[in-house]
JSON list of C-alpha atoms in Angstrom, two decimals:
[
{"chain": "M", "resi": 272, "resn": "MET", "atom": "CA", "xyz": [-18.57, 14.63, 15.85]},
{"chain": "M", "resi": 273, "resn": "THR", "atom": "CA", "xyz": [-15.41, 13.20, 17.33]},
{"chain": "M", "resi": 274, "resn": "THR", "atom": "CA", "xyz": [-11.95, 12.81, 15.90]},
{"chain": "M", "resi": 275, "resn": "ALA", "atom": "CA", "xyz": [-10.11, 9.53, 16.32]},
{"chain": "M", "resi": 276, "resn": "ILE", "atom": "CA", "xyz": [-6.74, 8.35, 15.12]},
{"chain": "M", "resi": 277, "resn": "HIS", "atom": "CA", "xyz": [-6.97, 5.40, 12.71]},
{"chain": "M", "resi": 278, "resn": "HIS", "atom": "CA", "xyz": [-3.93, 3.17, 12.15]},
{"chain": "M", "resi": 279, "resn": "PHE", "atom": "CA", "xyz": [-3.03, 1.04, 9.14]},
{"chain": "M", "resi": 280, "resn": "THR", "atom": "CA", "xyz": [-0.76, -1.97, 9.46]},
{"chain": "M", "resi": 281, "resn": "ALA", "atom": "CA", "xyz": [2.02, -2.99, 7.10]},
{"chain": "M", "resi": 282, "resn": "PRO", "atom": "CA", "xyz": [0.73, -4.72, 3.95]},
{"chain": "M", "resi": 283, "resn": "ILE", "atom": "CA", "xyz": [4.02, -6.60, 3.59]},
{"chain": "M", "resi": 284, "resn": "THR", "atom": "CA", "xyz": [7.12, -7.39, 5.68]},
{"chain": "M", "resi": 285, "resn": "GLY", "atom": "CA", "xyz": [10.27, -5.40, 4.91]},
{"chain": "M", "resi": 286, "resn": "LYS", "atom": "CA", "xyz": [12.05, -2.07, 5.37]},
{"chain": "M", "resi": 287, "resn": "CYS", "atom": "CA", "xyz": [9.71, 0.95, 5.43]},
{"chain": "M", "resi": 288, "resn": "VAL", "atom": "CA", "xyz": [10.61, 4.53, 4.41]},
{"chain": "M", "resi": 289, "resn": "PRO", "atom": "CA", "xyz": [8.52, 7.69, 3.86]},
{"chain": "M", "resi": 290, "resn": "ILE", "atom": "CA", "xyz": [7.34, 7.83, 0.23]},
{"chain": "M", "resi": 291, "resn": "GLY", "atom": "CA", "xyz": [9.36, 11.00, -0.49]},
{"chain": "M", "resi": 292, "resn": "ALA", "atom": "CA", "xyz": [12.61, 9.31, 0.57]},
{"chain": "M", "resi": 293, "resn": "LEU", "atom": "CA", "xyz": [12.39, 6.81, -2.28]},
{"chain": "M", "resi": 294, "resn": "HIS", "atom": "CA", "xyz": [10.39, 8.19, -5.17]},
{"chain": "M", "resi": 295, "resn": "THR", "atom": "CA", "xyz": [11.15, 11.37, -7.09]},
{"chain": "M", "resi": 296, "resn": "ASP", "atom": "CA", "xyz": [8.10, 11.24, -9.40]},
{"chain": "M", "resi": 297, "resn": "PHE", "atom": "CA", "xyz": [4.45, 12.02, -8.62]},
{"chain": "M", "resi": 298, "resn": "LEU", "atom": "CA", "xyz": [4.54, 9.49, -5.77]},
{"chain": "M", "resi": 299, "resn": "GLY", "atom": "CA", "xyz": [7.48, 11.19, -4.06]},
{"chain": "M", "resi": 300, "resn": "ASN", "atom": "CA", "xyz": [6.13, 14.71, -4.45]},
{"chain": "M", "resi": 301, "resn": "LYS", "atom": "CA", "xyz": [2.90, 13.48, -2.81]},
{"chain": "M", "resi": 302, "resn": "SER", "atom": "CA", "xyz": [0.64, 14.46, -5.73]},
{"chain": "M", "resi": 303, "resn": "LEU", "atom": "CA", "xyz": [-1.45, 11.37, -4.97]},
{"chain": "M", "resi": 304, "resn": "GLY", "atom": "CA", "xyz": [-1.17, 11.71, -1.17]},
{"chain": "M", "resi": 305, "resn": "ASP", "atom": "CA", "xyz": [1.21, 10.83, 1.63]},
{"chain": "M", "resi": 306, "resn": "GLY", "atom": "CA", "xyz": [2.39, 7.38, 2.53]},
{"chain": "M", "resi": 307, "resn": "VAL", "atom": "CA", "xyz": [5.25, 4.93, 2.72]},
{"chain": "M", "resi": 308, "resn": "SER", "atom": "CA", "xyz": [7.30, 2.63, 0.52]},
{"chain": "M", "resi": 309, "resn": "ILE", "atom": "CA", "xyz": [8.40, -0.79, 1.74]},
{"chain": "M", "resi": 310, "resn": "PHE", "atom": "CA", "xyz": [11.30, -2.81, 0.37]},
{"chain": "M", "resi": 311, "resn": "PRO", "atom": "CA", "xyz": [9.67, -6.24, 0.72]},
{"chain": "M", "resi": 312, "resn": "SER", "atom": "CA", "xyz": [11.27, -9.41, 2.04]},
{"chain": "M", "resi": 313, "resn": "GLU", "atom": "CA", "xyz": [8.27, -11.58, 1.06]},
{"chain": "M", "resi": 314, "resn": "ASN", "atom": "CA", "xyz": [5.91, -11.98, -1.89]},
{"chain": "M", "resi": 315, "resn": "THR", "atom": "CA", "xyz": [2.35, -11.30, -0.66]},
{"chain": "M", "resi": 316, "resn": "VAL", "atom": "CA", "xyz": [0.77, -7.85, -0.25]},
{"chain": "M", "resi": 317, "resn": "VAL", "atom": "CA", "xyz": [-2.27, -7.85, 2.07]},
{"chain": "M", "resi": 318, "resn": "ALA", "atom": "CA", "xyz": [-4.99, -5.35, 2.92]},
{"chain": "M", "resi": 319, "resn": "PRO", "atom": "CA", "xyz": [-3.81, -2.95, 5.65]},
{"chain": "M", "resi": 320, "resn": "CYS", "atom": "CA", "xyz": [-7.42, -2.51, 6.86]},
{"chain": "M", "resi": 321, "resn": "ASP", "atom": "CA", "xyz": [-10.97, -3.66, 6.19]},
{"chain": "M", "resi": 322, "resn": "GLY", "atom": "CA", "xyz": [-12.43, -2.15, 3.01]},
{"chain": "M", "resi": 323, "resn": "ILE", "atom": "CA", "xyz": [-13.79, -2.47, -0.49]},
{"chain": "M", "resi": 324, "resn": "ILE", "atom": "CA", "xyz": [-11.62, -2.91, -3.57]},
{"chain": "M", "resi": 325, "resn": "SER", "atom": "CA", "xyz": [-12.46, 0.05, -5.81]},
{"chain": "M", "resi": 326, "resn": "ARG", "atom": "CA", "xyz": [-9.86, -0.41, -8.60]},
{"chain": "M", "resi": 327, "resn": "VAL", "atom": "CA", "xyz": [-7.43, -3.04, -9.81]},
{"chain": "M", "resi": 328, "resn": "SER", "atom": "CA", "xyz": [-4.87, -2.57, -12.55]},
{"chain": "M", "resi": 329, "resn": "GLU", "atom": "CA", "xyz": [-4.53, -4.84, -15.56]},
{"chain": "M", "resi": 330, "resn": "SER", "atom": "CA", "xyz": [-0.83, -5.12, -14.77]},
{"chain": "M", "resi": 331, "resn": "ALA", "atom": "CA", "xyz": [-1.66, -6.69, -11.37]},
{"chain": "M", "resi": 332, "resn": "ARG", "atom": "CA", "xyz": [0.56, -4.07, -9.70]},
{"chain": "M", "resi": 333, "resn": "ILE", "atom": "CA", "xyz": [-1.96, -1.54, -8.31]},
{"chain": "M", "resi": 334, "resn": "VAL", "atom": "CA", "xyz": [-5.00, -1.84, -6.04]},
{"chain": "M", "resi": 335, "resn": "THR", "atom": "CA", "xyz": [-7.13, 0.99, -4.70]},
{"chain": "M", "resi": 336, "resn": "MET", "atom": "CA", "xyz": [-9.33, 0.27, -1.72]},
{"chain": "M", "resi": 337, "resn": "LEU", "atom": "CA", "xyz": [-11.89, 2.27, 0.27]},
{"chain": "M", "resi": 338, "resn": "ASP", "atom": "CA", "xyz": [-12.22, 2.15, 4.02]},
{"chain": "M", "resi": 339, "resn": "PRO", "atom": "CA", "xyz": [-15.89, 3.22, 4.21]},
{"chain": "M", "resi": 340, "resn": "VAL", "atom": "CA", "xyz": [-15.96, 3.34, 8.03]},
{"chain": "M", "resi": 341, "resn": "HIS", "atom": "CA", "xyz": [-13.32, 6.10, 8.09]},
{"chain": "M", "resi": 342, "resn": "ASN", "atom": "CA", "xyz": [-13.98, 7.47, 4.57]},
{"chain": "M", "resi": 343, "resn": "LEU", "atom": "CA", "xyz": [-10.38, 6.88, 3.49]},
{"chain": "M", "resi": 344, "resn": "GLU", "atom": "CA", "xyz": [-8.97, 5.75, 0.15]},
{"chain": "M", "resi": 345, "resn": "LEU", "atom": "CA", "xyz": [-5.71, 3.78, -0.03]},
{"chain": "M", "resi": 346, "resn": "LEU", "atom": "CA", "xyz": [-3.55, 3.09, -3.07]},
{"chain": "M", "resi": 347, "resn": "LEU", "atom": "CA", "xyz": [-1.23, 0.08, -2.90]},
{"chain": "M", "resi": 348, "resn": "SER", "atom": "CA", "xyz": [1.30, -0.22, -5.70]},
{"chain": "M", "resi": 349, "resn": "VAL", "atom": "CA", "xyz": [4.26, -2.41, -6.62]},
{"chain": "M", "resi": 350, "resn": "SER", "atom": "CA", "xyz": [7.05, -0.43, -8.29]},
{"chain": "M", "resi": 351, "resn": "THR", "atom": "CA", "xyz": [9.82, -2.26, -10.07]},
{"chain": "M", "resi": 352, "resn": "GLU", "atom": "CA", "xyz": [12.46, -1.60, -12.69]},
{"chain": "M", "resi": 353, "resn": "SER", "atom": "CA", "xyz": [11.81, -5.01, -14.22]},
{"chain": "M", "resi": 354, "resn": "GLU", "atom": "CA", "xyz": [9.42, -5.35, -17.18]},
{"chain": "M", "resi": 355, "resn": "HIS", "atom": "CA", "xyz": [8.39, -8.77, -15.92]},
{"chain": "M", "resi": 356, "resn": "ALA", "atom": "CA", "xyz": [7.12, -8.16, -12.42]},
{"chain": "M", "resi": 357, "resn": "ASP", "atom": "CA", "xyz": [5.58, -11.63, -12.10]},
{"chain": "M", "resi": 358, "resn": "CYS", "atom": "CA", "xyz": [2.61, -10.21, -10.14]},
{"chain": "M", "resi": 359, "resn": "THR", "atom": "CA", "xyz": [-0.73, -11.96, -9.67]},
{"chain": "M", "resi": 360, "resn": "MET", "atom": "CA", "xyz": [-3.92, -10.21, -8.53]},
{"chain": "M", "resi": 361, "resn": "CYS", "atom": "CA", "xyz": [-5.83, -11.99, -5.72]},
{"chain": "M", "resi": 362, "resn": "VAL", "atom": "CA", "xyz": [-8.91, -9.70, -5.54]},
{"chain": "M", "resi": 363, "resn": "LYS", "atom": "CA", "xyz": [-11.55, -8.28, -7.86]},
{"chain": "M", "resi": 364, "resn": "MET", "atom": "CA", "xyz": [-13.10, -4.83, -8.07]},
{"chain": "M", "resi": 365, "resn": "GLY", "atom": "CA", "xyz": [-16.04, -4.50, -5.67]},
{"chain": "M", "resi": 366, "resn": "GLU", "atom": "CA", "xyz": [-14.80, -7.24, -3.36]},
{"chain": "M", "resi": 367, "resn": "HIS", "atom": "CA", "xyz": [-15.08, -6.67, 0.41]},
{"chain": "M", "resi": 368, "resn": "VAL", "atom": "CA", "xyz": [-11.82, -7.53, 2.18]},
{"chain": "M", "resi": 369, "resn": "HIS", "atom": "CA", "xyz": [-10.61, -7.67, 5.76]},
{"chain": "M", "resi": 370, "resn": "ALA", "atom": "CA", "xyz": [-7.24, -6.58, 7.10]},
{"chain": "M", "resi": 371, "resn": "GLY", "atom": "CA", "xyz": [-4.78, -9.32, 6.15]},
{"chain": "M", "resi": 372, "resn": "THR", "atom": "CA", "xyz": [-6.61, -10.47, 3.01]},
{"chain": "M", "resi": 373, "resn": "PRO", "atom": "CA", "xyz": [-4.08, -11.11, 0.21]},
{"chain": "M", "resi": 374, "resn": "LEU", "atom": "CA", "xyz": [-4.39, -8.43, -2.52]},
{"chain": "M", "resi": 375, "resn": "PHE", "atom": "CA", "xyz": [-1.64, -9.51, -4.89]},
{"chain": "M", "resi": 376, "resn": "THR", "atom": "CA", "xyz": [1.56, -11.50, -4.99]},
{"chain": "M", "resi": 377, "resn": "CYS", "atom": "CA", "xyz": [4.82, -10.67, -6.69]},
{"chain": "M", "resi": 378, "resn": "ASN", "atom": "CA", "xyz": [7.81, -12.94, -7.18]},
{"chain": "M", "resi": 379, "resn": "ILE", "atom": "CA", "xyz": [10.43, -10.80, -5.43]},
{"chain": "M", "resi": 380, "resn": "ASP", "atom": "CA", "xyz": [13.23, -13.32, -5.99]},
{"chain": "M", "resi": 381, "resn": "ALA", "atom": "CA", "xyz": [12.57, -13.43, -9.74]},
{"chain": "M", "resi": 382, "resn": "ILE", "atom": "CA", "xyz": [12.65, -9.62, -9.95]},
{"chain": "M", "resi": 383, "resn": "HIS", "atom": "CA", "xyz": [15.93, -9.49, -8.04]},
{"chain": "M", "resi": 384, "resn": "ALA", "atom": "CA", "xyz": [17.36, -12.30, -10.20]},
{"chain": "M", "resi": 385, "resn": "LYS", "atom": "CA", "xyz": [16.71, -10.13, -13.27]},
{"chain": "M", "resi": 386, "resn": "GLY", "atom": "CA", "xyz": [18.60, -7.26, -11.63]},
{"chain": "M", "resi": 387, "resn": "GLY", "atom": "CA", "xyz": [15.50, -5.31, -10.68]},
{"chain": "M", "resi": 388, "resn": "SER", "atom": "CA", "xyz": [14.55, -3.65, -7.44]},
{"chain": "M", "resi": 389, "resn": "VAL", "atom": "CA", "xyz": [11.04, -3.61, -6.02]},
{"chain": "M", "resi": 390, "resn": "ASP", "atom": "CA", "xyz": [9.08, -1.61, -3.47]},
{"chain": "M", "resi": 391, "resn": "VAL", "atom": "CA", "xyz": [5.48, -1.59, -2.32]},
{"chain": "M", "resi": 392, "resn": "SER", "atom": "CA", "xyz": [3.88, 1.83, -1.77]},
{"chain": "M", "resi": 393, "resn": "CYS", "atom": "CA", "xyz": [0.88, 2.47, 0.47]},
{"chain": "M", "resi": 394, "resn": "ILE", "atom": "CA", "xyz": [-0.65, 5.95, 0.05]},
{"chain": "M", "resi": 395, "resn": "VAL", "atom": "CA", "xyz": [-3.70, 7.66, 1.59]},
{"chain": "M", "resi": 396, "resn": "THR", "atom": "CA", "xyz": [-5.08, 9.56, -1.40]},
{"chain": "M", "resi": 397, "resn": "ASN", "atom": "CA", "xyz": [-7.92, 11.62, 0.04]},
{"chain": "M", "resi": 398, "resn": "LEU", "atom": "CA", "xyz": [-6.47, 13.49, 3.04]},
{"chain": "M", "resi": 399, "resn": "PRO", "atom": "CA", "xyz": [-4.19, 16.53, 3.29]},
{"chain": "M", "resi": 400, "resn": "THR", "atom": "CA", "xyz": [-0.64, 15.28, 3.84]},
{"chain": "M", "resi": 401, "resn": "ALA", "atom": "CA", "xyz": [-0.42, 17.24, 7.12]},
{"chain": "M", "resi": 402, "resn": "GLU", "atom": "CA", "xyz": [-3.04, 14.88, 8.62]},
{"chain": "M", "resi": 403, "resn": "ILE", "atom": "CA", "xyz": [-1.04, 11.70, 7.97]},
{"chain": "M", "resi": 404, "resn": "ASP", "atom": "CA", "xyz": [1.74, 10.34, 10.19]},
{"chain": "M", "resi": 405, "resn": "VAL", "atom": "CA", "xyz": [4.08, 7.81, 8.55]},
{"chain": "M", "resi": 406, "resn": "ALA", "atom": "CA", "xyz": [6.43, 5.27, 10.11]},
{"chain": "M", "resi": 407, "resn": "CYS", "atom": "CA", "xyz": [9.84, 4.02, 9.03]},
{"chain": "M", "resi": 408, "resn": "GLY", "atom": "CA", "xyz": [12.14, 1.10, 9.83]},
{"chain": "M", "resi": 409, "resn": "ASP", "atom": "CA", "xyz": [11.55, -2.64, 9.86]},
{"chain": "M", "resi": 410, "resn": "VAL", "atom": "CA", "xyz": [7.87, -3.59, 9.55]},
{"chain": "M", "resi": 411, "resn": "VAL", "atom": "CA", "xyz": [5.98, -6.88, 9.83]},
{"chain": "M", "resi": 412, "resn": "ARG", "atom": "CA", "xyz": [2.94, -7.61, 7.67]},
{"chain": "M", "resi": 413, "resn": "GLY", "atom": "CA", "xyz": [-0.29, -7.21, 9.62]},
{"chain": "M", "resi": 414, "resn": "GLN", "atom": "CA", "xyz": [1.46, -6.16, 12.84]},
{"chain": "M", "resi": 415, "resn": "THR", "atom": "CA", "xyz": [3.46, -2.93, 12.47]},
{"chain": "M", "resi": 416, "resn": "ARG", "atom": "CA", "xyz": [1.71, 0.45, 12.19]},
{"chain": "M", "resi": 417, "resn": "ILE", "atom": "CA", "xyz": [2.84, 2.25, 9.04]},
{"chain": "M", "resi": 418, "resn": "LEU", "atom": "CA", "xyz": [0.27, 5.06, 8.73]},
{"chain": "M", "resi": 419, "resn": "SER", "atom": "CA", "xyz": [-1.92, 6.99, 11.16]},
{"chain": "M", "resi": 420, "resn": "CYS", "atom": "CA", "xyz": [-4.69, 9.37, 10.12]},
{"chain": "M", "resi": 421, "resn": "ALA", "atom": "CA", "xyz": [-7.04, 11.67, 12.00]},
{"chain": "M", "resi": 422, "resn": "CYS", "atom": "CA", "xyz": [-10.60, 10.57, 11.15]},
{"chain": "M", "resi": 423, "resn": "VAL", "atom": "CA", "xyz": [-13.84, 12.39, 11.97]},
{"chain": "M", "resi": 424, "resn": "GLY", "atom": "CA", "xyz": [-16.67, 10.07, 12.92]}
]
């Protein structure tokens, strides 16, 4: 068996910070895993890798996807203070997606107009946090590396 580093690209354009720098709840204390939060400057969240959609929330704010090639599970979530997040789900449970496939959209301008803030979290849920390297700074959807994980293949 060999170990390779697998990279995930930004699911949305914006400003990226380590998950613990933003959240103080179970996301920030890494109970679900390590990852990043992105303050988005656009409305569409895309798949950061190829995979299978394993869960979608009724609120259209959370998607869990499996990367079966690397045996990794990713949770993508929109967090907002606004009750009306204006999010629309673009995928269904069981759907196979490729990197860059739209997962959900959220009307960022409408959330900001109502005085709310919004961030998009991307978390690897099934690896020890010590095995995940996270990025920070400005990121571009589908181009900038936000997470790196050691994968055994």
